[in-house]
Amino acid sequence: MDDHEDDAQRFLSIYLQDHRTGAEAGVRLAQRCRDHATDPELTRLVDDIDQDRRTLAKIMAGLDVQPSVVKQVAGLTAERLGRLKLNGRAVRTSPLSVLIELEGLVGAVSVKRQLWATLRSLAADGAGHESDFDELIARAEDQRTRLDALHRRAVTKVFEANAPRRSDDGPEPRADTAQVADGQQ
């Protein structure tokens, strides 16, 4: 192997180890979110996210890439520190915590989608992976769609239920009316 091939293999190992650390943290975040919220959709998401973590572990094993113990410990520490946020309640879980956790999951799933796209590209270049990356990408997109819906419901629960209504605003203009008013059609 020449220096470029050595670097490419080393970079791939680091890349996969970083994503594996993120996947472990993502599963813990999804579990915590499921435990704090009452939506049954989160149970299905936790299972899907954990399955994706196991798929990544199999890919890494097939490439003889070991998880980094240092990165795993650092990820666990960062995830635990992330729990220490002041969200308006000291003793019990704040609905704001669920909202922030959902936003973290949206970000994590978006990053995971890019991982699968990168690995699909590498497989097309002859890296020889056995996974169906198109299916994994579609699953990440489905997870993102479901998380977006959960996020909208959490926003409504946290903010709109108690939001003061301003009587001087009037009804929201329809999109087609707003376009005509702005001179667009």
Coordinates of N, CA and C in Angstrom, one line a residue:
M1 N 0.8 -1.2 0.0 CA 0.0 0.0 0.0 C 0.9 1.2 0.0
D2 N 0.5 2.2 -0.8 CA 1.3 3.5 -0.8 C 0.7 4.4 0.3
D3 N 1.4 5.5 0.4 CA 1.0 6.5 1.5 C -0.4 7.0 1.3
H4 N -0.8 7.2 0.1 CA -2.2 7.7 -0.2 C -3.2 6.7 0.3
E5 N -3.0 5.4 0.0 CA -3.9 4.3 0.4 C -3.9 4.2 1.9
D6 N -2.7 4.3 2.5 CA -2.6 4.2 4.0 C -3.4 5.3 4.6
D7 N -3.3 6.5 4.1 CA -4.1 7.7 4.6 C -5.6 7.5 4.4
A8 N -5.9 7.0 3.2 CA -7.4 6.8 2.9 C -8.0 5.8 3.9
Q9 N -7.2 4.7 4.2 CA -7.7 3.7 5.1 C -7.8 4.3 6.6
R10 N -6.8 5.0 6.9 CA -6.8 5.6 8.3 C -7.9 6.6 8.4
F11 N -8.1 7.4 7.4 CA -9.2 8.4 7.4 C -10.6 7.7 7.5
L12 N -10.7 6.6 6.8 CA -12.0 5.9 6.8 C -12.2 5.3 8.2
S13 N -11.2 4.8 8.8 CA -11.3 4.3 10.2 C -11.7 5.3 11.2
I14 N -11.1 6.5 11.1 CA -11.4 7.6 12.0 C -12.9 8.0 11.7
Y15 N -13.2 8.2 10.5 CA -14.6 8.6 10.1 C -15.6 7.6 10.7
L16 N -15.4 6.3 10.5 CA -16.4 5.3 11.0 C -16.4 5.3 12.5
Q17 N -15.2 5.4 13.1 CA -15.2 5.5 14.6 C -16.0 6.7 15.1
D18 N -15.8 7.8 14.5 CA -16.6 9.0 14.9 C -18.1 8.8 14.8
H19 N -18.5 8.2 13.6 CA -19.9 8.0 13.4 C -20.4 6.9 14.4
R20 N -19.6 5.9 14.7 CA -20.0 4.9 15.7 C -20.2 5.5 17.1
T21 N -19.3 6.5 17.4 CA -19.5 7.2 18.7 C -20.8 8.0 18.7
G22 N -21.1 8.6 17.6 CA -22.3 9.4 17.4 C -23.5 8.5 17.4
A23 N -23.4 7.3 16.8 CA -24.5 6.4 16.8 C -24.9 5.9 18.2
E24 N -23.8 5.6 19.0 CA -24.0 5.2 20.4 C -24.8 6.3 21.2
A25 N -24.3 7.5 21.0 CA -24.9 8.6 21.7 C -26.3 8.9 21.2
G26 N -26.5 8.7 19.9 CA -27.9 8.8 19.3 C -28.9 7.8 19.9
V27 N -28.4 6.6 20.1 CA -29.3 5.6 20.7 C -29.7 6.0 22.1
R28 N -28.7 6.5 22.9 CA -29.0 6.9 24.3 C -29.9 8.1 24.3
L29 N -29.7 9.0 23.4 CA -30.6 10.2 23.3 C -32.0 9.8 22.9
A30 N -32.1 8.9 21.9 CA -33.5 8.5 21.5 C -34.2 7.8 22.7
Q31 N -33.4 6.9 23.4 CA -34.0 6.2 24.6 C -34.5 7.2 25.6
R32 N -33.6 8.2 25.9 CA -34.0 9.2 26.9 C -35.2 10.0 26.4
C33 N -35.3 10.4 25.2 CA -36.4 11.1 24.7 C -37.7 10.3 24.8
R34 N -37.6 9.0 24.4 CA -38.7 8.1 24.5 C -39.2 8.0 26.0
D35 N -38.3 8.0 26.9 CA -38.6 7.9 28.3 C -39.3 9.1 28.9
H36 N -38.9 10.3 28.3 CA -39.5 11.6 28.7 C -40.8 11.9 28.0
A37 N -41.0 11.5 26.8 CA -42.2 11.8 26.1 C -43.2 10.6 26.2
T38 N -44.4 10.8 25.8 CA -45.4 9.8 25.9 C -45.8 9.3 24.5
D39 N -45.1 9.7 23.4 CA -45.5 9.3 22.1 C -45.0 8.0 21.7
P40 N -45.9 7.0 21.4 CA -45.4 5.6 21.1 C -44.5 5.6 19.8
E41 N -44.6 6.6 19.0 CA -43.7 6.6 17.8 C -42.3 6.6 18.2
L42 N -41.9 7.1 19.3 CA -40.5 7.1 19.8 C -40.0 5.7 20.0
T43 N -40.8 4.8 20.4 CA -40.4 3.4 20.6 C -39.9 2.8 19.3
R44 N -40.7 3.1 18.3 CA -40.3 2.6 16.9 C -39.0 3.2 16.5
L45 N -38.9 4.5 16.7 CA -37.7 5.3 16.3 C -36.4 4.7 17.0
V46 N -36.6 4.5 18.3 CA -35.4 3.9 19.1 C -35.0 2.6 18.5
D47 N -36.0 1.8 18.1 CA -35.6 0.5 17.5 C -34.9 0.7 16.2
D48 N -35.4 1.6 15.4 CA -34.8 1.8 14.1 C -33.4 2.4 14.2
I49 N -33.2 3.4 15.1 CA -31.9 4.0 15.3 C -30.9 3.0 15.9
D50 N -31.4 2.1 16.8 CA -30.5 1.1 17.3 C -30.1 0.1 16.2
Q51 N -31.0 -0.3 15.3 CA -30.7 -1.2 14.2 C -29.7 -0.5 13.3
D52 N -29.8 0.7 13.1 CA -28.8 1.4 12.2 C -27.4 1.4 12.9
R53 N -27.4 1.5 14.2 CA -26.1 1.4 15.0 C -25.5 0.1 14.8
R54 N -26.3 -1.0 14.9 CA -25.8 -2.3 14.7 C -25.3 -2.6 13.3
T55 N -26.0 -2.0 12.3 CA -25.6 -2.1 10.9 C -24.2 -1.4 10.7
L56 N -24.0 -0.3 11.3 CA -22.7 0.4 11.2 C -21.7 -0.5 11.9
A57 N -22.0 -1.1 13.0 CA -21.0 -2.0 13.7 C -20.6 -3.1 12.8
K58 N -21.6 -3.7 12.1 CA -21.3 -4.8 11.1 C -20.4 -4.3 10.0
I59 N -20.7 -3.2 9.5 CA -19.9 -2.6 8.4 C -18.4 -2.4 8.9
M60 N -18.3 -1.9 10.1 CA -17.0 -1.6 10.6 C -16.2 -3.0 10.8
A61 N -16.9 -4.0 11.3 CA -16.3 -5.3 11.6 C -15.9 -5.9 10.2
G62 N -16.7 -5.7 9.2 CA -16.3 -6.2 7.9 C -15.1 -5.5 7.3
L63 N -14.9 -4.3 7.7 CA -13.7 -3.5 7.2 C -12.6 -3.6 8.2
D64 N -12.7 -4.4 9.3 CA -11.7 -4.6 10.3 C -11.4 -3.3 11.0
V65 N -12.4 -2.5 11.2 CA -12.3 -1.2 11.9 C -12.9 -1.4 13.3
Q66 N -12.0 -1.2 14.3 CA -12.5 -1.3 15.7 C -13.0 0.0 16.2
P67 N -14.1 0.0 17.1 CA -14.5 1.2 17.7 C -13.4 1.8 18.6
S68 N -13.3 3.1 18.7 CA -12.3 3.7 19.5 C -12.9 3.8 21.0
V69 N -12.2 3.2 21.9 CA -12.6 3.2 23.3 C -12.5 4.7 23.8
V70 N -11.5 5.4 23.4 CA -11.3 6.8 23.9 C -12.5 7.6 23.4
K71 N -12.9 7.5 22.1 CA -14.0 8.2 21.6 C -15.3 7.8 22.2
Q72 N -15.5 6.5 22.5 CA -16.7 6.1 23.1 C -16.9 6.7 24.5
V73 N -15.8 6.7 25.3 CA -15.8 7.3 26.6 C -16.1 8.8 26.5
A74 N -15.4 9.5 25.6 CA -15.6 10.9 25.4 C -17.1 11.2 25.0
G75 N -17.6 10.4 24.1 CA -19.0 10.5 23.7 C -20.0 10.3 24.8
L76 N -19.7 9.3 25.6 CA -20.6 9.1 26.8 C -20.5 10.2 27.8
T77 N -19.3 10.8 28.0 CA -19.2 11.9 28.9 C -19.9 13.1 28.4
A78 N -19.7 13.4 27.1 CA -20.4 14.6 26.5 C -21.9 14.4 26.5
E79 N -22.4 13.2 26.3 CA -23.9 13.0 26.4 C -24.4 13.1 27.8
R80 N -23.6 12.7 28.8 CA -24.1 12.9 30.2 C -24.0 14.3 30.6
L81 N -23.0 15.1 30.1 CA -23.0 16.5 30.4 C -24.1 17.2 29.7
G82 N -24.5 16.8 28.6 CA -25.6 17.4 27.8 C -26.9 17.3 28.6
R83 N -27.0 16.4 29.5 CA -28.2 16.2 30.3 C -28.4 17.4 31.3
L84 N -27.3 18.0 31.6 CA -27.3 19.1 32.6 C -27.6 20.4 32.0
K85 N -28.9 20.6 31.6 CA -29.3 21.8 31.0 C -30.5 22.4 31.9
L86 N -30.5 23.7 32.0 CA -31.6 24.3 32.8 C -32.7 24.6 31.8
N87 N -33.8 23.9 32.0 CA -34.9 24.0 31.1 C -36.2 24.4 31.8
G88 N -36.1 25.1 32.9 CA -37.2 25.7 33.6 C -37.8 24.8 34.7
R89 N -37.2 23.6 34.9 CA -37.6 22.8 36.0 C -36.4 22.1 36.6
A90 N -36.4 22.1 37.9 CA -35.2 21.6 38.6 C -35.4 20.1 38.9
V91 N -36.6 19.6 39.2 CA -36.7 18.3 39.7 C -37.3 17.3 38.7
R92 N -38.3 17.7 38.0 CA -38.9 16.8 37.0 C -38.5 17.3 35.5
T93 N -38.8 16.4 34.6 CA -38.4 16.7 33.2 C -39.3 17.8 32.7
S94 N -38.7 18.7 32.0 CA -39.4 19.8 31.4 C -39.8 19.4 30.0
P95 N -41.0 19.9 29.5 CA -41.3 19.6 28.1 C -40.3 20.2 27.2
L96 N -39.6 21.3 27.6 CA -38.6 21.9 26.8 C -37.4 20.9 26.6
S97 N -37.1 20.0 27.6 CA -36.1 19.0 27.4 C -36.4 18.1 26.2
V98 N -37.7 17.7 26.1 CA -38.1 16.8 25.1 C -37.9 17.5 23.7
L99 N -38.3 18.7 23.7 CA -38.1 19.5 22.4 C -36.6 19.5 22.0
I100 N -35.8 19.9 22.9 CA -34.3 19.9 22.7 C -33.8 18.6 22.3
E101 N -34.2 17.5 22.9 CA -33.8 16.2 22.6 C -34.2 15.8 21.2
L102 N -35.5 16.1 20.8 CA -35.9 15.9 19.5 C -35.1 16.6 18.4
E103 N -34.7 17.8 18.7 CA -33.9 18.6 17.8 C -32.5 17.9 17.7
G104 N -32.0 17.4 18.8 CA -30.7 16.7 18.7 C -30.9 15.4 17.8
L105 N -32.0 14.7 18.0 CA -32.2 13.5 17.1 C -32.3 13.9 15.7
V106 N -33.0 15.0 15.4 CA -33.1 15.4 14.0 C -31.7 15.7 13.4
G107 N -30.9 16.3 14.1 CA -29.5 16.5 13.7 C -28.7 15.2 13.5
A108 N -28.9 14.3 14.5 CA -28.2 13.1 14.4 C -28.6 12.2 13.2
V109 N -29.9 12.2 13.0 CA -30.4 11.4 11.8 C -30.0 12.0 10.5
S110 N -29.9 13.3 10.5 CA -29.4 14.0 9.3 C -27.9 13.7 9.0
V111 N -27.1 13.6 10.1 CA -25.7 13.3 9.9 C -25.6 11.8 9.5
K112 N -26.4 10.9 10.1 CA -26.4 9.5 9.7 C -26.8 9.3 8.3
R113 N -27.7 10.1 7.8 CA -28.1 10.0 6.3 C -26.8 10.3 5.5
Q114 N -26.1 11.3 5.9 CA -24.9 11.6 5.1 C -23.8 10.5 5.2
L115 N -23.7 9.9 6.4 CA -22.8 8.7 6.5 C -23.2 7.6 5.5
W116 N -24.5 7.3 5.4 CA -24.9 6.3 4.4 C -24.6 6.7 3.0
A117 N -24.8 8.0 2.7 CA -24.5 8.5 1.3 C -23.0 8.4 1.0
T118 N -22.2 8.7 2.0 CA -20.7 8.6 1.8 C -20.3 7.2 1.6
L119 N -20.9 6.3 2.4 CA -20.5 4.8 2.3 C -21.0 4.3 0.9
R120 N -22.2 4.7 0.5 CA -22.7 4.3 -0.8 C -21.7 4.8 -1.9
S121 N -21.2 6.0 -1.8 CA -20.3 6.5 -2.8 C -19.0 5.7 -2.8
L122 N -18.5 5.3 -1.6 CA -17.3 4.5 -1.5 C -17.5 3.1 -2.0
A123 N -18.7 2.6 -1.8 CA -19.0 1.2 -2.3 C -19.1 1.2 -3.8
A124 N -19.6 2.3 -4.4 CA -19.6 2.5 -5.8 C -18.2 2.6 -6.4
D125 N -17.3 3.0 -5.6 CA -15.9 3.2 -6.0 C -15.1 1.9 -5.8
G126 N -15.8 0.8 -5.4 CA -15.2 -0.5 -5.2 C -14.7 -0.9 -3.8
A127 N -15.3 -0.2 -2.8 CA -14.9 -0.5 -1.4 C -15.5 -1.8 -1.0
G128 N -16.5 -2.3 -1.7 CA -17.0 -3.6 -1.4 C -17.9 -3.8 -0.2
H129 N -18.8 -3.0 0.1 CA -19.7 -3.1 1.2 C -20.9 -3.9 0.8
E130 N -21.5 -4.7 1.7 CA -22.6 -5.6 1.4 C -24.0 -4.9 1.7
S131 N -24.0 -3.8 2.4 CA -25.2 -3.1 2.8 C -25.9 -2.4 1.7
D132 N -27.2 -2.4 1.8 CA -28.0 -1.6 0.8 C -28.2 -0.2 1.3
F133 N -27.2 0.6 0.8 CA -27.2 2.0 1.3 C -28.4 2.8 0.8
D134 N -28.9 2.5 -0.3 CA -30.1 3.2 -0.7 C -31.3 3.0 0.3
E135 N -31.4 1.8 0.8 CA -32.4 1.5 1.8 C -32.1 2.2 3.1
L136 N -30.8 2.2 3.5 CA -30.5 2.9 4.7 C -30.7 4.4 4.6
I137 N -30.4 5.0 3.4 CA -30.7 6.4 3.2 C -32.2 6.7 3.3
A138 N -33.0 5.9 2.6 CA -34.4 6.0 2.7 C -34.9 5.9 4.1
R139 N -34.4 5.0 4.9 CA -34.8 4.8 6.3 C -34.4 6.1 7.1
A140 N -33.3 6.6 6.9 CA -32.9 7.8 7.6 C -33.8 9.0 7.2
E141 N -34.2 9.1 5.9 CA -35.1 10.1 5.5 C -36.5 9.9 6.2
D142 N -36.9 8.7 6.3 CA -38.2 8.4 6.9 C -38.1 8.8 8.4
Q143 N -37.0 8.4 9.0 CA -36.8 8.8 10.5 C -36.9 10.3 10.6
R144 N -36.2 11.0 9.7 CA -36.2 12.5 9.8 C -37.7 13.0 9.7
T145 N -38.4 12.5 8.7 CA -39.8 12.9 8.6 C -40.6 12.6 9.8
R146 N -40.5 11.5 10.4 CA -41.2 11.2 11.7 C -40.8 12.1 12.8
L147 N -39.5 12.3 12.9 CA -39.0 13.2 13.9 C -39.5 14.7 13.7
D148 N -39.6 15.1 12.5 CA -40.1 16.4 12.2 C -41.5 16.5 12.7
A149 N -42.3 15.5 12.5 CA -43.7 15.5 13.0 C -43.8 15.5 14.5
L150 N -42.9 14.7 15.1 CA -42.9 14.7 16.6 C -42.4 16.1 17.1
H151 N -41.5 16.7 16.4 CA -41.0 18.0 16.8 C -42.1 19.1 16.7
R152 N -42.9 19.0 15.6 CA -44.0 20.0 15.5 C -45.0 19.8 16.6
R153 N -45.3 18.5 17.0 CA -46.2 18.3 18.1 C -45.6 18.8 19.4
A154 N -44.3 18.6 19.6 CA -43.7 19.1 20.9 C -43.7 20.6 20.9
V155 N -43.5 21.3 19.8 CA -43.5 22.8 19.7 C -44.9 23.2 20.2
T156 N -45.9 22.6 19.6 CA -47.3 23.0 20.0 C -47.5 22.8 21.5
K157 N -47.1 21.7 22.0 CA -47.3 21.4 23.4 C -46.5 22.4 24.3
V158 N -45.3 22.7 23.9 CA -44.5 23.6 24.8 C -44.9 25.1 24.7
F159 N -45.1 25.5 23.4 CA -45.2 27.0 23.2 C -46.6 27.4 22.9
E160 N -47.3 26.8 22.0 CA -48.6 27.3 21.6 C -49.7 27.1 22.6
A161 N -49.7 26.1 23.4 CA -50.7 25.9 24.4 C -50.9 27.1 25.4
N162 N -49.8 27.7 25.7 CA -49.8 28.8 26.7 C -49.4 30.1 26.1
A163 N -49.3 30.2 24.8 CA -48.8 31.4 24.1 C -50.0 32.4 24.2
P164 N -49.6 33.7 24.6 CA -50.7 34.7 24.6 C -51.1 35.0 23.1
R165 N -52.4 35.2 22.9 CA -52.9 35.5 21.6 C -53.0 37.1 21.5
R166 N -52.5 37.6 20.4 CA -52.7 39.0 20.2 C -53.9 39.3 19.3
S167 N -54.8 40.0 19.8 CA -56.0 40.2 19.1 C -55.9 41.2 17.9
D168 N -54.8 42.0 17.9 CA -54.6 42.9 16.8 C -54.0 42.3 15.6
D169 N -53.6 41.1 15.6 CA -52.9 40.5 14.5 C -53.9 40.1 13.4
G170 N -55.1 39.7 13.8 CA -56.1 39.2 12.8 C -55.7 37.8 12.3
P171 N -56.4 37.3 11.4 CA -56.1 36.0 10.8 C -54.9 36.0 9.9
E172 N -54.2 34.9 9.9 CA -53.0 34.8 9.0 C -53.5 34.8 7.5
P173 N -52.9 35.6 6.6 CA -53.3 35.6 5.2 C -53.0 34.3 4.6
R174 N -53.8 33.9 3.6 CA -53.6 32.6 2.9 C -52.4 32.9 2.0
A175 N -51.7 31.8 1.6 CA -50.5 31.9 0.8 C -50.8 32.6 -0.5
D176 N -51.9 32.2 -1.2 CA -52.2 32.8 -2.5 C -52.5 34.3 -2.4
T177 N -53.2 34.7 -1.3 CA -53.5 36.1 -1.0 C -52.2 36.9 -0.8
A178 N -51.3 36.3 0.0 CA -50.1 37.0 0.3 C -49.2 37.3 -0.9
Q179 N -49.2 36.3 -1.9 CA -48.5 36.4 -3.1 C -49.0 37.5 -4.0
V180 N -50.4 37.6 -4.0 CA -51.0 38.6 -4.9 C -50.7 40.0 -4.3
A181 N -50.8 40.1 -2.9 CA -50.5 41.4 -2.3 C -49.1 41.8 -2.5
D182 N -48.1 40.9 -2.6 CA -46.7 41.2 -2.9 C -46.4 41.4 -4.4
G183 N -47.5 41.2 -5.2 CA -47.3 41.4 -6.7 C -46.8 40.1 -7.3
Q184 N -46.8 39.0 -6.6 CA -46.3 37.7 -7.2 C -47.5 36.8 -7.5
Q185 N -47.5 36.1 -8.5 CA -48.5 35.1 -8.9 C -48.0 33.8 -9.4

